[in-house]
mmCIF file of C-alpha atoms in Angstrom:
data_model
loop_
_atom_site.group_PDB
_atom_site.id
_atom_site.type_symbol
_atom_site.label_atom_id
_atom_site.label_comp_id
_atom_site.label_asym_id
_atom_site.label_seq_id
_atom_site.Cartn_x
_atom_site.Cartn_y
_atom_site.Cartn_z
ATOM 1 C CA MET A 1 0.000 0.000 0.000
ATOM 2 C CA PRO A 2 1.455 3.394 -0.980
ATOM 3 C CA ILE A 3 2.648 5.507 1.951
ATOM 4 C CA GLU A 4 0.121 8.217 1.103
ATOM 5 C CA LEU A 5 -2.763 5.774 1.491
ATOM 6 C CA GLN A 6 -1.332 4.423 4.749
ATOM 7 C CA LEU A 7 -1.060 7.946 6.128
ATOM 8 C CA ALA A 8 -4.587 8.806 5.007
ATOM 9 C CA LYS A 9 -5.941 5.643 6.573
ATOM 10 C CA PHE A 10 -4.120 6.394 9.851
ATOM 11 C CA LEU A 11 -5.482 9.928 10.012
ATOM 12 C CA LEU A 12 -9.018 8.784 9.309
ATOM 13 C CA ASN A 13 -8.834 6.054 11.964
ATOM 14 C CA HIS A 14 -7.224 8.156 14.718
ATOM 15 C CA HIS A 15 -8.691 11.615 14.110
ATOM 16 C CA LYS A 16 -12.244 12.724 13.599
ATOM 17 C CA ILE A 17 -12.083 13.666 9.944
ATOM 18 C CA ALA A 18 -14.702 13.643 7.222
ATOM 19 C CA TYR A 19 -14.002 14.252 3.538
ATOM 20 C CA ALA A 20 -15.873 14.825 0.311
ATOM 21 C CA ILE A 21 -14.716 14.753 -3.313
ATOM 22 C CA THR A 22 -16.516 16.787 -5.933
ATOM 23 C CA ASP A 23 -16.396 16.972 -9.712
ATOM 24 C CA TYR A 24 -15.488 20.132 -11.579
ATOM 25 C CA ALA A 25 -19.100 21.352 -11.220
ATOM 26 C CA LEU A 26 -18.767 20.979 -7.402
ATOM 27 C CA ASN A 27 -21.202 18.076 -7.226
ATOM 28 C CA VAL A 28 -20.225 15.546 -4.543
ATOM 29 C CA VAL A 29 -19.084 12.214 -5.949
ATOM 30 C CA GLU A 30 -17.661 10.624 -2.816
ATOM 31 C CA LEU A 31 -18.144 10.958 0.960
ATOM 32 C CA GLY A 32 -16.108 9.280 3.699
ATOM 33 C CA GLY A 33 -14.741 9.437 7.232
ATOM 34 C CA GLU A 34 -16.630 10.826 10.264
ATOM 35 C CA LEU A 35 -19.808 11.896 8.477
ATOM 36 C CA ALA A 36 -21.319 13.161 11.765
ATOM 37 C CA LEU A 37 -19.085 16.213 11.329
ATOM 38 C CA LEU A 38 -21.094 17.260 8.269
ATOM 39 C CA PRO A 39 -24.321 19.271 8.451
ATOM 40 C CA PRO A 40 -27.481 17.135 8.605
ATOM 41 C CA ILE A 41 -27.956 15.454 5.234
ATOM 42 C CA ASP A 42 -30.318 12.797 3.857
ATOM 43 C CA GLU A 43 -29.305 9.234 4.799
ATOM 44 C CA ALA A 44 -29.835 8.220 1.187
ATOM 45 C CA CYS A 45 -27.173 10.722 0.158
ATOM 46 C CA LYS A 46 -24.769 9.245 2.688
ATOM 47 C CA VAL A 47 -25.372 5.733 1.342
ATOM 48 C CA GLY A 48 -25.009 7.017 -2.203
ATOM 49 C CA ASN A 49 -21.636 8.653 -1.435
ATOM 50 C CA GLY A 50 -23.223 12.093 -1.478
ATOM 51 C CA SER A 51 -24.839 11.690 -4.845
ATOM 52 C CA GLY A 52 -27.102 14.648 -5.574
ATOM 53 C CA LEU A 53 -25.358 17.004 -3.097
ATOM 54 C CA SER A 54 -23.277 20.022 -3.913
ATOM 55 C CA LEU A 55 -20.185 21.220 -2.069
ATOM 56 C CA PHE A 56 -22.147 24.169 -0.677
ATOM 57 C CA GLU A 57 -24.734 21.842 0.883
ATOM 58 C CA ILE A 58 -22.173 19.921 2.914
ATOM 59 C CA ALA A 59 -20.167 23.103 3.634
ATOM 60 C CA PRO A 60 -22.621 26.019 3.734
ATOM 61 C CA GLU A 61 -19.947 28.102 5.503
ATOM 62 C CA ILE A 62 -18.032 28.565 2.256
ATOM 63 C CA ILE A 63 -20.987 30.188 0.514
ATOM 64 C CA GLY A 64 -19.648 33.588 -0.472
ATOM 65 C CA CYS A 65 -16.178 32.144 -1.087
ATOM 66 C CA GLU A 66 -16.852 31.128 -4.664
ATOM 67 C CA ALA A 67 -13.894 33.139 -5.955
ATOM 68 C CA GLU A 68 -11.496 31.217 -3.720
ATOM 69 C CA ILE A 69 -12.973 27.878 -4.820
ATOM 70 C CA LEU A 70 -12.634 28.950 -8.489
ATOM 71 C CA SER A 71 -8.963 29.759 -7.859
ATOM 72 C CA LEU A 72 -8.466 26.179 -6.625
ATOM 73 C CA LEU A 73 -10.180 24.723 -9.705
ATOM 74 C CA GLN A 74 -8.040 26.871 -11.994
ATOM 75 C CA GLY A 75 -4.844 25.916 -10.193
ATOM 76 C CA ASP A 76 -4.163 29.486 -9.039
ATOM 77 C CA ALA A 77 -4.244 28.619 -5.296
ATOM 78 C CA PRO A 78 -2.984 25.517 -3.491
ATOM 79 C CA VAL A 79 -5.408 25.508 -0.554
ATOM 80 C CA PHE A 80 -8.348 27.336 0.982
ATOM 81 C CA LEU A 81 -8.878 27.119 4.782
ATOM 82 C CA LEU A 82 -11.685 28.196 7.098
ATOM 83 C CA PRO A 83 -10.494 27.569 10.680
ATOM 84 C CA LEU A 84 -12.571 27.072 13.822
ATOM 85 C CA VAL A 85 -16.014 26.960 12.212
ATOM 86 C CA ASN A 86 -18.659 26.191 14.830
ATOM 87 C CA ARG A 87 -21.446 23.765 14.090
ATOM 88 C CA GLU A 88 -24.182 22.029 16.011
ATOM 89 C CA SER A 89 -23.722 18.282 16.214
ATOM 90 C CA ALA A 90 -26.452 15.677 15.996
ATOM 91 C CA GLN A 91 -26.475 15.649 19.844
ATOM 92 C CA ALA A 92 -27.248 19.407 19.803
ATOM 93 C CA THR A 93 -23.808 20.279 21.196
ATOM 94 C CA LEU A 94 -21.519 22.915 19.752
ATOM 95 C CA ILE A 95 -18.469 21.581 17.935
ATOM 96 C CA TYR A 96 -15.607 23.285 16.132
ATOM 97 C CA VAL A 97 -14.212 22.137 12.784
ATOM 98 C CA ASN A 98 -11.516 23.231 10.380
ATOM 99 C CA LEU A 99 -12.693 23.289 6.741
ATOM 100 C CA THR A 100 -9.980 22.724 4.143
ATOM 101 C CA CYS A 101 -10.466 22.732 0.375
ATOM 102 C CA LEU A 102 -7.786 21.372 -1.949
ATOM 103 C CA PRO A 103 -7.663 20.811 -5.733
ATOM 104 C CA HIS A 104 -8.489 17.159 -6.475
ATOM 105 C CA LYS A 105 -6.417 15.722 -9.342
ATOM 106 C CA ASP A 106 -6.696 12.583 -11.438
ATOM 107 C CA ALA A 107 -3.880 10.179 -12.232
ATOM 108 C CA ALA A 108 -2.684 12.473 -15.006
ATOM 109 C CA GLY A 109 -2.415 15.415 -12.575
ATOM 110 C CA GLN A 110 -5.380 17.259 -14.015
ATOM 111 C CA ILE A 111 -7.688 19.103 -11.606
ATOM 112 C CA THR A 112 -11.033 17.334 -11.694
ATOM 113 C CA GLY A 113 -12.761 18.857 -8.656
ATOM 114 C CA ILE A 114 -12.346 19.739 -4.996
ATOM 115 C CA LEU A 115 -11.176 17.621 -2.057
ATOM 116 C CA HIS A 116 -13.068 18.978 0.951
ATOM 117 C CA ILE A 117 -11.758 17.959 4.415
ATOM 118 C CA VAL A 118 -13.589 18.509 7.716
ATOM 119 C CA GLU A 119 -11.462 18.080 10.867
ATOM 120 C CA ASP A 120 -12.892 18.057 14.402
ATOM 121 C CA VAL A 121 -10.958 20.589 16.523
ATOM 122 C CA THR A 122 -13.551 21.085 19.263
ATOM 123 C CA THR A 123 -11.066 20.915 22.149
ATOM 124 C CA HIS A 124 -8.810 23.487 20.521
ATOM 125 C CA GLY A 125 -11.811 25.606 19.506
ATOM 126 C CA ARG A 126 -13.198 25.733 23.018
ATOM 127 C CA LEU A 127 -9.802 26.768 24.366
ATOM 128 C CA GLU A 128 -9.563 29.473 21.713
ATOM 129 C CA GLN A 129 -13.076 30.647 22.518
ATOM 130 C CA ARG A 130 -12.264 30.819 26.225
ATOM 131 C CA LEU A 131 -9.023 32.639 25.505
ATOM 132 C CA THR A 132 -10.787 35.121 23.231
ATOM 133 C CA GLN A 133 -13.468 35.666 25.847
ATOM 134 C CA GLN A 134 -10.854 36.296 28.519
ATOM 135 C CA ARG A 135 -9.010 38.686 26.230
ATOM 136 C CA ASN A 136 -12.234 40.575 25.604
ATOM 137 C CA GLU A 137 -12.971 40.679 29.333
ATOM 138 C CA LEU A 138 -9.435 41.914 30.056
ATOM 139 C CA SER A 139 -9.820 44.551 27.372
ATOM 140 C CA MET A 140 -13.095 45.689 28.929
ATOM 141 C CA LEU A 141 -11.520 45.719 32.379
ATOM 142 C CA ARG A 142 -8.568 47.706 31.023
ATOM 143 C CA ASP A 143 -10.965 50.251 29.529
ATOM 144 C CA GLN A 144 -12.919 50.415 32.790
ATOM 145 C CA LEU A 145 -9.695 50.757 34.757
ATOM 146 C CA GLY A 146 -8.595 53.577 32.468
ATOM 147 C CA THR A 147 -11.915 55.335 33.015
ATOM 148 C CA HIS A 148 -11.678 54.840 36.782
ATOM 149 C CA ASN A 149 -8.077 56.093 36.775
ATOM 150 C CA LEU A 150 -9.114 59.249 34.960
ATOM 151 C CA ALA A 151 -11.956 59.775 37.442
ATOM 152 C CA LEU A 152 -9.577 59.058 40.343
ATOM 153 C CA THR A 153 -7.009 61.502 38.972
ATOM 154 C CA ALA A 154 -9.656 64.187 38.658
ATOM 155 C CA ALA A 155 -10.893 63.432 42.189
ATOM 156 C CA ASN A 156 -7.338 63.569 43.557
ATOM 157 C CA ILE A 157 -6.759 66.941 41.914
ATOM 158 C CA GLU A 158 -10.011 68.212 43.377
ATOM 159 C CA LEU A 159 -9.119 66.842 46.816
ATOM 160 C CA HIS A 160 -5.658 68.412 46.590
ATOM 161 C CA ASN A 161 -7.213 71.768 45.740
ATOM 162 C CA LEU A 162 -9.709 71.441 48.583
ATOM 163 C CA ASP A 163 -6.914 70.426 50.944
ATOM 164 C CA GLU A 164 -4.919 73.515 49.994
ATOM 165 C CA ILE A 165 -7.988 75.701 50.570
ATOM 166 C CA LYS A 166 -8.561 73.995 53.928
ATOM 167 C CA SER A 167 -4.924 74.493 54.966
ATOM 168 C CA LYS A 168 -5.005 78.168 53.999
ATOM 169 C CA PHE A 169 -8.270 78.677 55.895
ATOM 170 C CA VAL A 170 -6.964 76.921 59.015
ATOM 171 C CA SER A 171 -3.702 78.870 58.869
ATOM 172 C CA ILE A 172 -5.470 82.225 58.498
ATOM 173 C CA ALA A 173 -8.034 81.375 61.185
ATOM 174 C CA ALA A 174 -5.341 80.212 63.624
ATOM 175 C CA HIS A 175 -3.255 83.330 63.052
ATOM 176 C CA GLU A 176 -6.307 85.531 63.543
ATOM 177 C CA LEU A 177 -7.173 83.729 66.772
ATOM 178 C CA ARG A 178 -3.719 84.067 68.316
ATOM 179 C CA ASN A 179 -3.774 87.856 68.614
ATOM 180 C CA PRO A 180 -7.037 88.167 70.590
ATOM 181 C CA LEU A 181 -6.073 85.106 72.638
ATOM 182 C CA ALA A 182 -2.769 86.725 73.550
ATOM 183 C CA SER A 183 -4.683 89.809 74.716
ATOM 184 C CA ILE A 184 -7.142 87.727 76.726
ATOM 185 C CA LEU A 185 -4.326 85.815 78.400
ATOM 186 C CA GLY A 186 -2.472 89.012 79.145
ATOM 187 C CA TYR A 187 -5.455 90.603 80.878
ATOM 188 C CA VAL A 188 -6.323 87.391 82.732
ATOM 189 C CA GLU A 189 -2.770 87.071 84.034
ATOM 190 C CA MET A 190 -2.963 90.682 85.245
ATOM 191 C CA LEU A 191 -6.180 89.830 87.094
ATOM 192 C CA GLU A 192 -4.603 86.715 88.604
ATOM 193 C CA GLU A 193 -1.875 88.826 90.137
ATOM 194 C CA ASP A 194 -4.565 90.462 92.325
ATOM 195 C CA LEU A 195 -6.883 87.502 92.945
ATOM 196 C CA ALA A 196 -7.021 88.415 96.616
ATOM 197 C CA LEU A 197 -9.071 91.467 95.680
ATOM 198 C CA PHE A 198 -11.833 89.342 94.158
ATOM 199 C CA HIS A 199 -14.596 87.337 95.688
ATOM 200 C CA GLU A 200 -13.740 83.616 95.862
ATOM 201 C CA GLU A 201 -16.341 82.765 93.228
ATOM 202 C CA HIS A 202 -15.065 85.460 90.874
ATOM 203 C CA ALA A 203 -11.476 84.290 91.390
ATOM 204 C CA HIS A 204 -12.590 80.798 90.372
ATOM 205 C CA TYR A 205 -14.076 82.220 87.152
ATOM 206 C CA ILE A 206 -10.832 84.043 86.352
ATOM 207 C CA LYS A 207 -8.846 80.808 86.759
ATOM 208 C CA ALA A 208 -11.315 78.972 84.518
ATOM 209 C CA ILE A 209 -11.002 81.675 81.843
ATOM 210 C CA HIS A 210 -7.210 81.432 82.010
ATOM 211 C CA LYS A 211 -7.290 77.647 81.713
ATOM 212 C CA SER A 212 -9.715 77.691 78.763
ATOM 213 C CA ALA A 213 -7.778 80.428 76.948
ATOM 214 C CA LYS A 214 -4.541 78.442 77.303
ATOM 215 C CA ARG A 215 -6.285 75.347 75.947
ATOM 216 C CA VAL A 216 -7.614 77.257 72.918
ATOM 217 C CA LEU A 217 -4.142 78.735 72.342
ATOM 218 C CA SER A 218 -2.639 75.247 72.467
ATOM 219 C CA ILE A 219 -5.156 73.980 69.886
ATOM 220 C CA THR A 220 -4.461 77.032 67.721
ATOM 221 C CA ASN A 221 -0.718 76.336 67.818
ATOM 222 C CA ASP A 222 -1.379 72.682 66.937
ATOM 223 C CA LEU A 223 -3.466 73.722 63.937
ATOM 224 C CA LEU A 224 -0.659 75.985 62.744
ATOM 225 C CA ASP A 225 1.818 73.118 63.100
ATOM 226 C CA VAL A 226 -0.446 70.808 61.088
ATOM 227 C CA THR A 227 -0.706 73.315 58.226
ATOM 228 C CA ARG A 228 3.069 73.901 58.242
ATOM 229 C CA ILE A 229 3.767 70.159 58.151
ATOM 230 C CA GLU A 230 1.227 69.484 55.396
ATOM 231 C CA SER A 231 2.571 72.338 53.253
ATOM 232 C CA GLY A 232 6.218 71.423 53.869
ATOM 233 C CA ARG A 233 6.944 74.839 55.408
ATOM 234 C CA LEU A 234 8.084 73.562 58.808
ATOM 235 C CA GLU A 235 11.742 74.440 59.387
ATOM 236 C CA LEU A 236 13.954 72.367 61.667
ATOM 237 C CA ILE A 237 17.220 73.517 63.218
ATOM 238 C CA LEU A 238 19.203 70.355 63.978
ATOM 239 C CA LYS A 239 22.003 70.547 66.513
ATOM 240 C CA SER A 240 23.623 68.634 69.361
ATOM 241 C CA THR A 241 21.184 68.210 72.233
ATOM 242 C CA ASN A 242 21.466 66.782 75.738
ATOM 243 C CA LEU A 243 18.319 64.666 76.086
ATOM 244 C CA VAL A 244 18.872 63.986 79.788
ATOM 245 C CA GLU A 245 18.695 67.699 80.554
ATOM 246 C CA MET A 246 15.764 68.108 78.162
ATOM 247 C CA LEU A 247 13.766 65.379 79.927
ATOM 248 C CA GLU A 248 14.428 67.076 83.254
ATOM 249 C CA ASP A 249 13.166 70.357 81.795
ATOM 250 C CA VAL A 250 10.056 68.634 80.439
ATOM 251 C CA ALA A 251 9.405 67.068 83.855
ATOM 252 C CA ASP A 252 9.870 70.437 85.578
ATOM 253 C CA GLU A 253 7.428 72.148 83.199
ATOM 254 C CA LEU A 254 4.735 69.520 83.768
ATOM 255 C CA GLN A 255 5.372 69.200 87.511
ATOM 256 C CA PRO A 256 2.181 71.103 88.438
ATOM 257 C CA GLN A 257 0.076 68.569 86.506
ATOM 258 C CA LEU A 258 1.869 65.698 88.248
ATOM 259 C CA GLU A 259 1.359 67.270 91.667
ATOM 260 C CA ALA A 260 -2.317 67.930 90.946
ATOM 261 C CA LYS A 261 -2.904 64.186 90.435
ATOM 262 C CA HIS A 262 -0.373 63.020 93.062
ATOM 263 C CA GLN A 263 1.481 60.976 90.458
ATOM 264 C CA SER A 264 5.063 59.728 90.710
ATOM 265 C CA LEU A 265 7.570 60.227 87.909
ATOM 266 C CA LEU A 266 10.708 58.158 87.409
ATOM 267 C CA LEU A 267 13.424 59.370 85.047
ATOM 268 C CA ASP A 268 15.864 56.618 84.171
ATOM 269 C CA SER A 269 18.734 56.546 81.696
ATOM 270 C CA THR A 270 21.505 54.172 80.673
ATOM 271 C CA PRO A 271 25.062 55.336 81.408
ATOM 272 C CA ASP A 272 26.963 57.646 79.083
ATOM 273 C CA VAL A 273 24.017 58.744 76.977
ATOM 274 C CA PRO A 274 25.520 60.531 73.932
ATOM 275 C CA LEU A 275 24.272 63.821 72.556
ATOM 276 C CA ALA A 276 21.339 63.667 70.162
ATOM 277 C CA PHE A 277 21.141 65.439 66.809
ATOM 278 C CA CYS A 278 17.717 67.062 66.657
ATOM 279 C CA ASP A 279 15.704 70.254 66.755
ATOM 280 C CA ASN A 280 15.571 71.403 70.404
ATOM 281 C CA THR A 281 12.199 73.114 70.270
ATOM 282 C CA ARG A 282 10.403 70.409 68.323
ATOM 283 C CA THR A 283 11.939 67.538 70.306
ATOM 284 C CA PHE A 284 10.876 69.247 73.528
ATOM 285 C CA GLN A 285 7.377 69.530 72.012
ATOM 286 C CA ILE A 286 7.344 65.795 71.217
ATOM 287 C CA LEU A 287 8.442 64.717 74.704
ATOM 288 C CA ALA A 288 6.137 67.203 76.427
ATOM 289 C CA ASN A 289 3.188 65.879 74.426
ATOM 290 C CA LEU A 290 3.933 62.256 75.338
ATOM 291 C CA LEU A 291 4.425 63.064 79.022
ATOM 292 C CA SER A 292 1.332 65.283 79.089
ATOM 293 C CA ASN A 293 -0.750 62.466 77.572
ATOM 294 C CA ALA A 294 0.634 60.008 80.121
ATOM 295 C CA ILE A 295 -0.399 62.355 82.939
ATOM 296 C CA LYS A 296 -3.859 62.981 81.485
ATOM 297 C CA TYR A 297 -4.714 59.317 80.933
ATOM 298 C CA THR A 298 -3.183 57.947 84.147
ATOM 299 C CA PRO A 299 -5.378 58.003 87.256
ATOM 300 C CA GLU A 300 -4.415 59.756 90.459
ATOM 301 C CA GLU A 301 -1.431 58.298 92.320
ATOM 302 C CA GLY A 302 -0.385 56.449 89.173
ATOM 303 C CA GLN A 303 3.227 56.058 88.043
ATOM 304 C CA ILE A 304 4.962 57.344 84.915
ATOM 305 C CA THR A 305 8.447 56.362 83.777
ATOM 306 C CA LEU A 306 10.667 58.262 81.338
ATOM 307 C CA CYS A 307 13.567 56.182 80.056
ATOM 308 C CA LEU A 308 16.576 56.961 77.855
ATOM 309 C CA ASP A 309 18.355 54.030 76.190
ATOM 310 C CA ALA A 310 21.319 54.600 73.890
ATOM 311 C CA GLN A 311 22.001 50.896 73.374
ATOM 312 C CA ALA A 312 18.651 49.504 72.177
ATOM 313 C CA GLU A 313 18.943 50.699 68.563
ATOM 314 C CA GLU A 314 22.190 51.468 66.753
ATOM 315 C CA GLY A 315 22.597 55.124 65.812
ATOM 316 C CA PHE A 316 19.607 56.247 67.885
ATOM 317 C CA ILE A 317 18.616 57.101 71.412
ATOM 318 C CA VAL A 318 15.340 55.426 72.336
ATOM 319 C CA VAL A 319 13.094 57.497 74.599
ATOM 320 C CA SER A 320 10.172 55.690 76.205
ATOM 321 C CA VAL A 321 7.259 57.097 78.191
ATOM 322 C CA ALA A 322 5.434 54.417 80.187
ATOM 323 C CA ASP A 323 2.336 54.915 82.302
ATOM 324 C CA THR A 324 -0.116 52.900 84.390
ATOM 325 C CA GLY A 325 -3.136 54.504 82.756
ATOM 326 C CA ILE A 326 -6.318 53.380 81.025
ATOM 327 C CA GLY A 327 -4.505 51.846 78.041
ATOM 328 C CA ILE A 328 -5.472 51.822 74.376
ATOM 329 C CA SER A 329 -7.481 49.138 72.562
ATOM 330 C CA GLN A 330 -6.007 47.222 69.639
ATOM 331 C CA ASN A 331 -8.612 48.721 67.312
ATOM 332 C CA ASP A 332 -7.640 52.257 68.291
ATOM 333 C CA GLN A 333 -3.887 51.736 68.091
ATOM 334 C CA GLY A 334 -3.878 51.654 64.283
ATOM 335 C CA ASN A 335 -5.545 55.083 64.091
ATOM 336 C CA LEU A 336 -3.887 56.758 67.040
ATOM 337 C CA PHE A 337 -1.452 58.842 64.977
ATOM 338 C CA ARG A 338 -4.122 60.190 62.618
ATOM 339 C CA SER A 339 -5.139 63.838 62.881
ATOM 340 C CA PHE A 340 -8.220 64.538 65.028
ATOM 341 C CA PHE A 341 -8.445 60.922 66.258
ATOM 342 C CA ARG A 342 -9.107 60.239 69.924
ATOM 343 C CA GLY A 343 -9.320 56.838 71.577
ATOM 344 C CA SER A 344 -12.717 55.298 72.189
ATOM 345 C CA ASN A 345 -12.104 55.129 75.957
ATOM 346 C CA THR A 346 -10.925 58.719 76.515
ATOM 347 C CA HIS A 347 -14.333 59.495 77.998
ATOM 348 C CA LEU A 348 -13.203 57.537 81.068
ATOM 349 C CA THR A 349 -11.053 60.518 82.018
ATOM 350 C CA SER A 350 -11.678 64.247 82.143
ATOM 351 C CA ALA A 351 -8.887 64.821 79.611
ATOM 352 C CA THR A 352 -9.670 67.166 76.732
ATOM 353 C CA GLY A 353 -7.965 67.631 73.374
ATOM 354 C CA ALA A 354 -8.408 67.964 69.632
ATOM 355 C CA GLY A 355 -6.613 64.733 68.699
ATOM 356 C CA LEU A 356 -3.716 66.527 67.010
ATOM 357 C CA GLY A 357 -0.829 66.042 69.439
ATOM 358 C CA LEU A 358 0.237 62.526 68.469
ATOM 359 C CA SER A 359 -0.220 63.216 64.761
ATOM 360 C CA ILE A 360 2.076 66.227 65.046
ATOM 361 C CA ALA A 361 4.536 64.289 67.211
ATOM 362 C CA LYS A 362 4.745 61.505 64.613
ATOM 363 C CA SER A 363 5.444 63.993 61.814
ATOM 364 C CA LEU A 364 8.084 65.821 63.868
ATOM 365 C CA VAL A 365 9.801 62.536 64.802
ATOM 366 C CA GLU A 366 9.884 61.309 61.207
ATOM 367 C CA LEU A 367 11.102 64.664 59.873
ATOM 368 C CA GLN A 368 14.132 64.250 62.135
ATOM 369 C CA GLY A 369 14.816 60.710 60.873
ATOM 370 C CA GLY A 370 13.291 58.802 63.779
ATOM 371 C CA ARG A 371 10.186 56.744 64.344
ATOM 372 C CA ILE A 372 7.452 56.446 66.960
ATOM 373 C CA TRP A 373 5.380 53.475 68.100
ATOM 374 C CA LEU A 374 3.578 52.142 71.143
ATOM 375 C CA THR A 375 2.616 49.071 73.120
ATOM 376 C CA SER A 376 -0.546 49.067 75.183
ATOM 377 C CA GLU A 377 -3.291 46.989 76.751
ATOM 378 C CA LEU A 378 -6.622 48.199 78.045
ATOM 379 C CA ASN A 379 -6.491 49.031 81.759
ATOM 380 C CA GLN A 380 -2.812 48.021 81.855
ATOM 381 C CA GLY A 381 -1.184 51.271 80.739
ATOM 382 C CA SER A 382 0.744 52.305 77.643
ATOM 383 C CA THR A 383 4.353 52.795 76.596
ATOM 384 C CA PHE A 384 5.288 55.153 73.767
ATOM 385 C CA TYR A 385 8.702 54.861 72.123
ATOM 386 C CA VAL A 386 10.552 57.495 70.121
ATOM 387 C CA THR A 387 13.921 57.169 68.380
ATOM 388 C CA ILE A 388 16.104 60.257 68.071
ATOM 389 C CA PRO A 389 19.342 60.193 65.996
ATOM 390 C CA ILE A 390 22.655 60.305 67.846
ATOM 391 C CA ASP A 391 25.014 63.160 66.975
ATOM 392 C CA ASP A 392 27.763 61.301 65.109
ATOM 393 C CA ASN A 393 30.298 63.998 65.892
ATOM 394 C CA ALA A 394 29.725 63.566 69.599
ATOM 395 C CA ALA A 395 28.857 59.854 69.694
ATOM 396 C CA ASN A 396 31.721 59.044 72.053
ATOM 397 C CA GLU A 397 31.067 61.980 74.393
ATOM 398 C CA ASN A 398 28.916 61.768 77.467
ATOM 399 C CA ALA A 399 25.629 63.639 77.537
ATOM 400 C CA SER A 400 26.871 65.677 80.496
ATOM 401 C CA ASP A 401 29.661 65.727 83.063
ATOM 402 C CA LYS A 402 27.209 64.675 85.690
ATOM 403 C CA ASN A 403 26.156 61.369 84.197
ATOM 404 C CA ALA A 404 29.634 60.630 82.882
ATOM 405 C CA SER A 405 30.838 59.784 86.362
ATOM 406 C CA ASP A 406 27.910 57.544 87.312
ATOM 407 C CA GLU A 407 27.534 53.898 86.391
ATOM 408 C CA ASN A 408 23.793 54.274 86.067
ATOM 409 C CA ARG A 409 21.985 57.550 86.554
ATOM 410 C CA THR A 410 18.435 57.378 87.870
ATOM 411 C CA PHE A 411 16.439 60.470 88.759
ATOM 412 C CA THR A 412 13.241 59.999 90.688
ATOM 413 C CA GLN A 413 10.684 62.538 91.809
ATOM 414 C CA GLN A 414 7.760 61.546 93.973
ATOM 415 C CA TYR A 415 4.623 63.686 94.221
ATOM 416 C CA ASP A 416 2.164 62.891 96.976
#
């Protein structure tokens, strides 16, 4: 058996293939192979090898391709292919076939008609269909994403503009508030110098006015800091700083608050604390805020510990402020450094505030190259940690002559 016939027989036996041979007038003269791949045709035509059928009846998909078929008959084209044609099988399921038309030649090599081959490629067709569908879906998603990105960009621009307007308004309002507040505080302080001249009730009112005015001034200053930080206009003057002395100054400034609540304060530091490299004013602000918060949220007769550690983190001095206060829930801890956020349990104390202090402290710490974090449990107290860069030029010097001579310097003040 010639090799061509062996190959044809193998393909017909192992692949779902149907074929038809036509004469020059495109009338079918022979049918064979997997006839179920053909469109529904009369059984008599199948038995009669397709007698009475035309090529366009067994392959209606090539209607409209008469010019291509004519090119095959005239020998101008070697093959005509229609890939991945979908048809409905006899079981009413969708199948995919490749339709191939070739010139059919006699023994003398003359073209006598068309050899039409139908190959079942349903598996490949379904994969192609799925791939095309996914490509279309991805294209739609890409278009939608592009539309959303444009909308998001426009929204971001609008938000940026609104944020700038808000910052300008807050800055102007805060500046305008400071002048009358300064006058109010000045007059109230003058009145406080002669409190003995006033009735006890009136003296109480004067003290309340002074306290409220100072609180409003503090909020006003915080608002100004927020606008400076957001606009990038906050200037820092970095220089060598003795943190031990600074912590003592912070403790001295807040001593009246400690005494009012009969709280004890422990100041502890590791030996030979080097000088820090930071902005004095802003670092004092950070530490004062943390200590003030510890006092506010720690009950009377509670304990607060300020600690300096120059060995916990290379290149930094770690300052920690620990208290025995009301603590902070896990849910609140993630939002604690956001502007205007206050913990859900702050109502348990009489502490007031706008929720700006920690947000400002975080920004000031990070602007100086450090970081801030906390550990806390409800009703078990909180510990806030701040890292402040060591002054490389003075890394081997002691923070002061006083603590240079001590193995371990601990400063404790007790307020009863």
